[in-house]
PDB file of C-alpha atoms in Angstrom:
ATOM      1  CA  MET A 240      14.493 -17.084  19.379  1.00  0.00           C
ATOM      2  CA  GLY A 241      11.927 -20.173  18.965  1.00  0.00           C
ATOM      3  CA  LYS A 242      12.823 -22.902  16.896  1.00  0.00           C
ATOM      4  CA  SER A 243      10.711 -25.713  14.679  1.00  0.00           C
ATOM      5  CA  LEU A 244      10.754 -29.569  15.547  1.00  0.00           C
ATOM      6  CA  ASN A 245      13.950 -29.666  12.480  1.00  0.00           C
ATOM      7  CA  GLY A 246      15.713 -26.437  14.357  1.00  0.00           C
ATOM      8  CA  LYS A 247      14.411 -23.973  11.810  1.00  0.00           C
ATOM      9  CA  GLU A 248      14.097 -20.373  13.549  1.00  0.00           C
ATOM     10  CA  LEU A 249      10.635 -19.530  13.557  1.00  0.00           C
ATOM     11  CA  GLY A 250      10.377 -16.229  15.171  1.00  0.00           C
ATOM     12  CA  GLU A 251      10.423 -14.160  18.466  1.00  0.00           C
ATOM     13  CA  GLY A 252       7.776 -15.950  20.927  1.00  0.00           C
ATOM     14  CA  ILE A 253       6.881 -18.821  18.579  1.00  0.00           C
ATOM     15  CA  THR A 254       7.767 -22.529  19.025  1.00  0.00           C
ATOM     16  CA  GLN A 255       6.851 -25.770  17.895  1.00  0.00           C
ATOM     17  CA  ARG A 256       5.000 -28.692  19.916  1.00  0.00           C
ATOM     18  CA  ALA A 257       5.320 -32.339  19.213  1.00  0.00           C
ATOM     19  CA  ASP A 258       2.087 -32.341  17.376  1.00  0.00           C
ATOM     20  CA  GLY A 259       3.335 -30.278  15.013  1.00  0.00           C
ATOM     21  CA  ASN A 260       1.093 -26.900  15.973  1.00  0.00           C
ATOM     22  CA  TYR A 261       2.877 -23.789  16.859  1.00  0.00           C
ATOM     23  CA  VAL A 262       2.368 -21.865  20.039  1.00  0.00           C
ATOM     24  CA  ALA A 263       2.771 -18.321  20.037  1.00  0.00           C
ATOM     25  CA  ARG A 264       3.398 -16.027  23.567  1.00  0.00           C
ATOM     26  CA  PHE A 265       3.228 -12.697  23.663  1.00  0.00           C
ATOM     27  CA  ARG A 266       4.280 -10.753  26.966  1.00  0.00           C
ATOM     28  CA  HIS A 267       2.960  -7.363  27.914  1.00  0.00           C
ATOM     29  CA  GLY A 268       2.356  -4.869  31.195  1.00  0.00           C
ATOM     30  CA  ASN A 269       3.662  -6.223  34.365  1.00  0.00           C
ATOM     31  CA  ASN A 270       5.214  -9.442  32.748  1.00  0.00           C
ATOM     32  CA  ASN A 271       1.498 -10.755  31.773  1.00  0.00           C
ATOM     33  CA  ARG A 272       1.694 -13.477  29.148  1.00  0.00           C
ATOM     34  CA  GLU A 273      -0.661 -14.357  26.211  1.00  0.00           C
ATOM     35  CA  GLN A 274      -0.304 -17.693  24.644  1.00  0.00           C
ATOM     36  CA  LYS A 275      -2.257 -18.617  21.487  1.00  0.00           C
ATOM     37  CA  VAL A 276      -1.891 -22.205  19.465  1.00  0.00           C
ATOM     38  CA  PHE A 277      -2.045 -22.101  15.802  1.00  0.00           C
ATOM     39  CA  LYS A 278      -1.716 -24.999  13.237  1.00  0.00           C
ATOM     40  CA  ASP A 279      -0.381 -22.692  10.834  1.00  0.00           C
ATOM     41  CA  LEU A 280       2.508 -20.862  11.286  1.00  0.00           C
ATOM     42  CA  ASN A 281       1.839 -17.424   9.324  1.00  0.00           C
ATOM     43  CA  GLU A 282      -1.122 -17.163  11.428  1.00  0.00           C
ATOM     44  CA  ALA A 283       0.978 -17.633  14.727  1.00  0.00           C
ATOM     45  CA  LYS A 284       3.209 -14.787  13.202  1.00  0.00           C
ATOM     46  CA  LYS A 285       0.202 -12.820  12.691  1.00  0.00           C
ATOM     47  CA  TRP A 286      -1.369 -12.973  15.970  1.00  0.00           C
ATOM     48  CA  ILE A 287       1.903 -11.815  17.414  1.00  0.00           C
ATOM     49  CA  VAL A 288       2.106  -8.735  15.198  1.00  0.00           C
ATOM     50  CA  ASP A 289      -1.712  -8.362  16.107  1.00  0.00           C
ATOM     51  CA  ARG A 290      -0.540  -8.167  19.840  1.00  0.00           C
ATOM     52  CA  ARG A 291       2.192  -6.115  19.445  1.00  0.00           C
ATOM     53  CA  PHE A 292       0.869  -3.163  17.702  1.00  0.00           C
ATOM     54  CA  GLN A 293      -2.194  -3.371  20.040  1.00  0.00           C
ATOM     55  CA  TYR A 294      -0.003  -2.742  23.099  1.00  0.00           C
ATOM     56  CA  SER A 295       2.507  -0.334  21.350  1.00  0.00           C
ATOM     57  CA  HIS A 296       2.367   3.505  21.170  1.00  0.00           C
ATOM     58  CA  LEU A 297       4.048   3.514  17.674  1.00  0.00           C
ATOM     59  CA  VAL A 298       1.271   3.454  15.468  1.00  0.00           C
ATOM     60  CA  PRO A 299      -2.040   4.567  17.759  1.00  0.00           C
ATOM     61  CA  ASP A 300      -3.518   5.981  14.987  1.00  0.00           C
ATOM     62  CA  VAL A 301      -3.868   2.874  12.508  1.00  0.00           C
ATOM     63  CA  ILE A 302      -5.007   0.866  15.218  1.00  0.00           C
ATOM     64  CA  LYS A 303      -8.035   2.883  16.542  1.00  0.00           C
ATOM     65  CA  LYS A 304      -8.732   3.036  12.693  1.00  0.00           C
ATOM     66  CA  SER A 305      -8.759  -1.028  12.363  1.00  0.00           C
ATOM     67  CA  LYS A 306     -11.881  -2.635  12.911  1.00  0.00           C
ATOM     68  CA  SER A 307     -10.130  -5.121  15.840  1.00  0.00           C
ATOM     69  CA  SER A 308      -6.506  -5.736  15.096  1.00  0.00           C
ATOM     70  CA  ILE A 309      -3.960  -5.297  12.583  1.00  0.00           C
ATOM     71  CA  SER A 310      -4.767  -8.576  10.627  1.00  0.00           C
ATOM     72  CA  ASP A 311      -8.553  -6.888   9.922  1.00  0.00           C
ATOM     73  CA  MET A 312      -7.193  -3.639   8.776  1.00  0.00           C
ATOM     74  CA  THR A 313      -8.882  -2.888   5.100  1.00  0.00           C
ATOM     75  CA  VAL A 314      -6.434  -1.789   2.153  1.00  0.00           C
ATOM     76  CA  ALA A 315      -8.254   1.915   2.537  1.00  0.00           C
ATOM     77  CA  GLU A 316      -7.389   2.137   6.174  1.00  0.00           C
ATOM     78  CA  TRP A 317      -3.799   0.625   5.336  1.00  0.00           C
ATOM     79  CA  TYR A 318      -3.666   3.140   2.590  1.00  0.00           C
ATOM     80  CA  ASN A 319      -4.444   6.264   4.974  1.00  0.00           C
ATOM     81  CA  PHE A 320      -2.074   5.363   7.578  1.00  0.00           C
ATOM     82  CA  TRP A 321       0.655   4.772   4.847  1.00  0.00           C
ATOM     83  CA  ASN A 322       0.103   7.856   3.040  1.00  0.00           C
ATOM     84  CA  ASP A 323       0.060   9.824   6.571  1.00  0.00           C
ATOM     85  CA  THR A 324       3.027   8.117   7.695  1.00  0.00           C
ATOM     86  CA  TYR A 325       5.779   7.563   4.774  1.00  0.00           C
ATOM     87  CA  ASN A 326       4.946   9.807   2.156  1.00  0.00           C
ATOM     88  CA  ARG A 327       5.310  13.052   3.726  1.00  0.00           C
ATOM     89  CA  ASN A 328       8.999  13.904   2.573  1.00  0.00           C
ATOM     90  CA  LEU A 329       8.205  12.800  -1.116  1.00  0.00           C
ATOM     91  CA  SER A 330       7.528  15.228  -4.050  1.00  0.00           C
ATOM     92  CA  PRO A 331       4.092  16.903  -4.021  1.00  0.00           C
ATOM     93  CA  ASN A 332       3.884  15.466  -7.490  1.00  0.00           C
ATOM     94  CA  THR A 333       4.466  11.710  -6.348  1.00  0.00           C
ATOM     95  CA  ILE A 334       1.920  12.376  -3.624  1.00  0.00           C
ATOM     96  CA  ARG A 335      -0.594  13.585  -6.089  1.00  0.00           C
ATOM     97  CA  ASN A 336       0.046  10.717  -8.553  1.00  0.00           C
ATOM     98  CA  TYR A 337      -0.467   8.199  -5.624  1.00  0.00           C
ATOM     99  CA  ARG A 338      -3.357   9.856  -4.383  1.00  0.00           C
ATOM    100  CA  GLU A 339      -4.969  10.060  -7.710  1.00  0.00           C
ATOM    101  CA  ARG A 340      -4.588   6.418  -8.802  1.00  0.00           C
ATOM    102  CA  TYR A 341      -5.508   5.095  -5.585  1.00  0.00           C
ATOM    103  CA  THR A 342      -8.640   6.686  -5.339  1.00  0.00           C
ATOM    104  CA  ARG A 343      -9.970   6.237  -9.005  1.00  0.00           C
ATOM    105  CA  ASN A 344      -8.450   3.010  -9.897  1.00  0.00           C
ATOM    106  CA  ILE A 345      -7.501   0.921  -6.675  1.00  0.00           C
ATOM    107  CA  ASP A 346     -10.021   1.911  -4.069  1.00  0.00           C
ATOM    108  CA  PRO A 347     -12.975   0.813  -5.994  1.00  0.00           C
ATOM    109  CA  VAL A 348     -11.717  -2.446  -6.735  1.00  0.00           C
ATOM    110  CA  ILE A 349     -10.100  -3.524  -3.227  1.00  0.00           C
ATOM    111  CA  GLY A 350     -10.555  -0.541  -1.028  1.00  0.00           C
ATOM    112  CA  GLU A 351     -12.594  -2.491   1.452  1.00  0.00           C
ATOM    113  CA  MET A 352     -10.944  -6.000   1.522  1.00  0.00           C
ATOM    114  CA  LYS A 353      -8.707  -6.661   4.382  1.00  0.00           C
ATOM    115  CA  VAL A 354      -4.903  -6.238   3.413  1.00  0.00           C
ATOM    116  CA  SER A 355      -4.302  -9.957   4.126  1.00  0.00           C
ATOM    117  CA  ASP A 356      -7.184 -10.927   1.364  1.00  0.00           C
ATOM    118  CA  VAL A 357      -5.511  -9.012  -1.550  1.00  0.00           C
ATOM    119  CA  ARG A 358      -4.181 -11.378  -3.750  1.00  0.00           C
ATOM    120  CA  CYS A 359      -2.032 -11.021  -7.351  1.00  0.00           C
ATOM    121  CA  ILE A 360      -5.561 -11.813  -9.062  1.00  0.00           C
ATOM    122  CA  HIS A 361      -7.225  -9.052  -7.500  1.00  0.00           C
ATOM    123  CA  CYS A 362      -4.033  -6.598  -8.373  1.00  0.00           C
ATOM    124  CA  GLN A 363      -4.352  -7.822 -11.823  1.00  0.00           C
ATOM    125  CA  MET A 364      -8.080  -7.001 -12.194  1.00  0.00           C
ATOM    126  CA  ILE A 365      -7.011  -3.175 -11.394  1.00  0.00           C
ATOM    127  CA  LEU A 366      -4.458  -2.899 -14.355  1.00  0.00           C
ATOM    128  CA  ASN A 367      -6.877  -4.823 -16.741  1.00  0.00           C
ATOM    129  CA  ASN A 368      -9.999  -2.635 -15.849  1.00  0.00           C
ATOM    130  CA  MET A 369      -7.547   0.222 -16.745  1.00  0.00           C
ATOM    131  CA  LYS A 370      -6.841  -1.109 -19.788  1.00  0.00           C
ATOM    132  CA  ASN A 371     -10.304  -1.716 -20.584  1.00  0.00           C
ATOM    133  CA  ASP A 372     -11.270   1.767 -19.602  1.00  0.00           C
ATOM    134  CA  ASP A 373      -8.608   3.047 -22.096  1.00  0.00           C
ATOM    135  CA  TYR A 374      -6.196   4.586 -19.690  1.00  0.00           C
ATOM    136  CA  ALA A 375      -2.822   5.419 -21.097  1.00  0.00           C
ATOM    137  CA  ALA A 376       0.370   3.648 -20.294  1.00  0.00           C
ATOM    138  CA  GLY A 377       1.884   5.911 -18.041  1.00  0.00           C
ATOM    139  CA  THR A 378      -1.091   6.025 -15.932  1.00  0.00           C
ATOM    140  CA  VAL A 379      -1.442   2.461 -15.947  1.00  0.00           C
ATOM    141  CA  TYR A 380       2.334   2.123 -15.058  1.00  0.00           C
ATOM    142  CA  GLN A 381       1.866   4.644 -12.045  1.00  0.00           C
ATOM    143  CA  THR A 382      -0.947   2.627 -10.602  1.00  0.00           C
ATOM    144  CA  TYR A 383       1.425  -0.303 -10.499  1.00  0.00           C
ATOM    145  CA  ILE A 384       4.156   1.216  -8.931  1.00  0.00           C
ATOM    146  CA  CYS A 385       1.954   2.808  -6.102  1.00  0.00           C
ATOM    147  CA  LEU A 386       0.120  -0.951  -5.544  1.00  0.00           C
ATOM    148  CA  GLY A 387       3.952  -1.785  -5.661  1.00  0.00           C
ATOM    149  CA  VAL A 388       5.018   0.504  -2.569  1.00  0.00           C
ATOM    150  CA  MET A 389       1.834   0.246  -0.627  1.00  0.00           C
ATOM    151  CA  PHE A 390       1.931  -3.094  -0.138  1.00  0.00           C
ATOM    152  CA  LYS A 391       5.693  -3.190  -0.094  1.00  0.00           C
ATOM    153  CA  SER A 392       5.580  -1.240   2.903  1.00  0.00           C
ATOM    154  CA  ALA A 393       2.877  -3.647   4.545  1.00  0.00           C
ATOM    155  CA  ILE A 394       5.238  -6.273   4.424  1.00  0.00           C
ATOM    156  CA  ASN A 395       8.166  -4.386   5.856  1.00  0.00           C
ATOM    157  CA  ASN A 396       5.645  -3.744   8.970  1.00  0.00           C
ATOM    158  CA  ASP A 397       4.397  -7.904   9.120  1.00  0.00           C
ATOM    159  CA  ILE A 398       1.325  -6.953   8.079  1.00  0.00           C
ATOM    160  CA  ILE A 399       1.170  -9.197   5.293  1.00  0.00           C
ATOM    161  CA  PHE A 400       4.086 -12.058   4.228  1.00  0.00           C
ATOM    162  CA  LYS A 401       3.993 -12.133   0.516  1.00  0.00           C
ATOM    163  CA  HIS A 402       3.301  -9.296  -2.167  1.00  0.00           C
ATOM    164  CA  PRO A 403      -0.099  -9.446  -3.895  1.00  0.00           C
ATOM    165  CA  LEU A 404       1.825  -7.774  -6.310  1.00  0.00           C
ATOM    166  CA  ASP A 405       3.747 -10.948  -7.489  1.00  0.00           C
ATOM    167  CA  GLY A 406       2.679 -12.741 -10.672  1.00  0.00           C
ATOM    168  CA  VAL A 407       1.003  -9.470 -11.818  1.00  0.00           C
ATOM    169  CA  SER A 408       2.250  -8.573 -15.329  1.00  0.00           C
ATOM    170  CA  VAL A 409       0.932  -4.942 -16.734  1.00  0.00           C
ATOM    171  CA  PRO A 410      -1.400  -5.441 -19.985  1.00  0.00           C
ATOM    172  CA  LYS A 411       0.152  -5.071 -23.057  1.00  0.00           C
ATOM    173  CA  GLY A 412      -0.957  -3.032 -26.202  1.00  0.00           C
ATOM    174  CA  LEU A 413      -1.728  -0.197 -23.796  1.00  0.00           C
ATOM    175  CA  LYS A 414      -1.936   3.287 -25.646  1.00  0.00           C
ATOM    176  CA  ARG A 415       0.691   5.419 -25.613  1.00  0.00           C
ATOM    177  CA  LYS A 416       0.064   9.489 -25.706  1.00  0.00           C
ATOM    178  CA  SER A 417       1.398  11.066 -28.763  1.00  0.00           C
ATOM    179  CA  ILE A 418       3.833  14.271 -28.085  1.00  0.00           C
ATOM    180  CA  ARG A 419       3.851  17.428 -30.186  1.00  0.00           C
ATOM    181  CA  ALA A 420       4.844  21.206 -30.331  1.00  0.00           C
ATOM    182  CA  LEU A 421       1.985  23.389 -29.684  1.00  0.00           C
ATOM    183  CA  THR A 422       0.392  25.364 -32.665  1.00  0.00           C
ATOM    184  CA  ILE A 423       1.200  29.624 -32.629  1.00  0.00           C
ATOM    185  CA  GLU A 424      -2.106  30.214 -31.960  1.00  0.00           C
ATOM    186  CA  GLU A 425      -2.484  27.398 -29.588  1.00  0.00           C
ATOM    187  CA  GLN A 426       0.584  28.994 -27.776  1.00  0.00           C
ATOM    188  CA  LYS A 427      -1.176  32.412 -27.688  1.00  0.00           C
ATOM    189  CA  LYS A 428      -4.354  30.894 -26.137  1.00  0.00           C
ATOM    190  CA  PHE A 429      -2.371  28.887 -23.508  1.00  0.00           C
ATOM    191  CA  LEU A 430      -0.488  32.439 -22.439  1.00  0.00           C
ATOM    192  CA  GLU A 431      -3.803  34.150 -22.090  1.00  0.00           C
ATOM    193  CA  VAL A 432      -4.866  31.699 -19.626  1.00  0.00           C
ATOM    194  CA  ALA A 433      -1.444  31.686 -18.079  1.00  0.00           C
ATOM    195  CA  GLU A 434      -1.667  35.431 -17.460  1.00  0.00           C
ATOM    196  CA  GLU A 435      -3.227  34.002 -13.972  1.00  0.00           C
ATOM    197  CA  SER A 436      -0.847  31.883 -13.177  1.00  0.00           C
ATOM    198  CA  HIS A 437       1.915  32.969 -10.328  1.00  0.00           C
ATOM    199  CA  ASN A 438       4.387  30.725 -12.817  1.00  0.00           C
ATOM    200  CA  LYS A 439       3.367  32.978 -16.121  1.00  0.00           C
ATOM    201  CA  LEU A 440       7.079  34.076 -16.710  1.00  0.00           C
ATOM    202  CA  GLN A 441       8.251  30.614 -16.264  1.00  0.00           C
ATOM    203  CA  TYR A 442       5.711  29.876 -18.962  1.00  0.00           C
ATOM    204  CA  ARG A 443       6.429  32.899 -21.299  1.00  0.00           C
ATOM    205  CA  LEU A 444      10.361  31.804 -21.256  1.00  0.00           C
ATOM    206  CA  LEU A 445       9.613  27.769 -21.927  1.00  0.00           C
ATOM    207  CA  LEU A 446       7.558  28.652 -24.922  1.00  0.00           C
TER     208      LEU A 446
END
């Protein structure tokens, strides 16, 4: 484990030179070694992660889809990989909610951006746009949650080092959906439509 000039651990493959710059080293194949010098520690860490991913078969699909390296990956590319890899065991309803919120609200704002370039202001814009478009509070919160878990997974995979949702707040004054019981006439119309559904018996029981 490499250390800085003051003795702080920097991470595997990274050391700090006397001039303050950081040296990142990566070994692969038949003990081949690559190294690169950086002024910024996070950039050195990103380079190490890039090289590991490129020489690993753990996530071949995401490498093929990215433009050149993990650090160049767009939000859209990361969402697709994240959704295919981590969301398989979620409930169909949760998967659908994530997909709808990403497609309708997240992708138009940041889909083409690099994951590493997304900042809290971009996430705040997404939620503010939804308020301006008169989305219900529950739908805005679903988007907030989708952003949270998607970027948290990117952090866990060392693609980014800070959560872009930090400092973001859900807009105040969001509309709340009013809840009321169906009228008798509305129940009759609903059951008529439900006759075509394989869940028609459950619908009858609920009503």
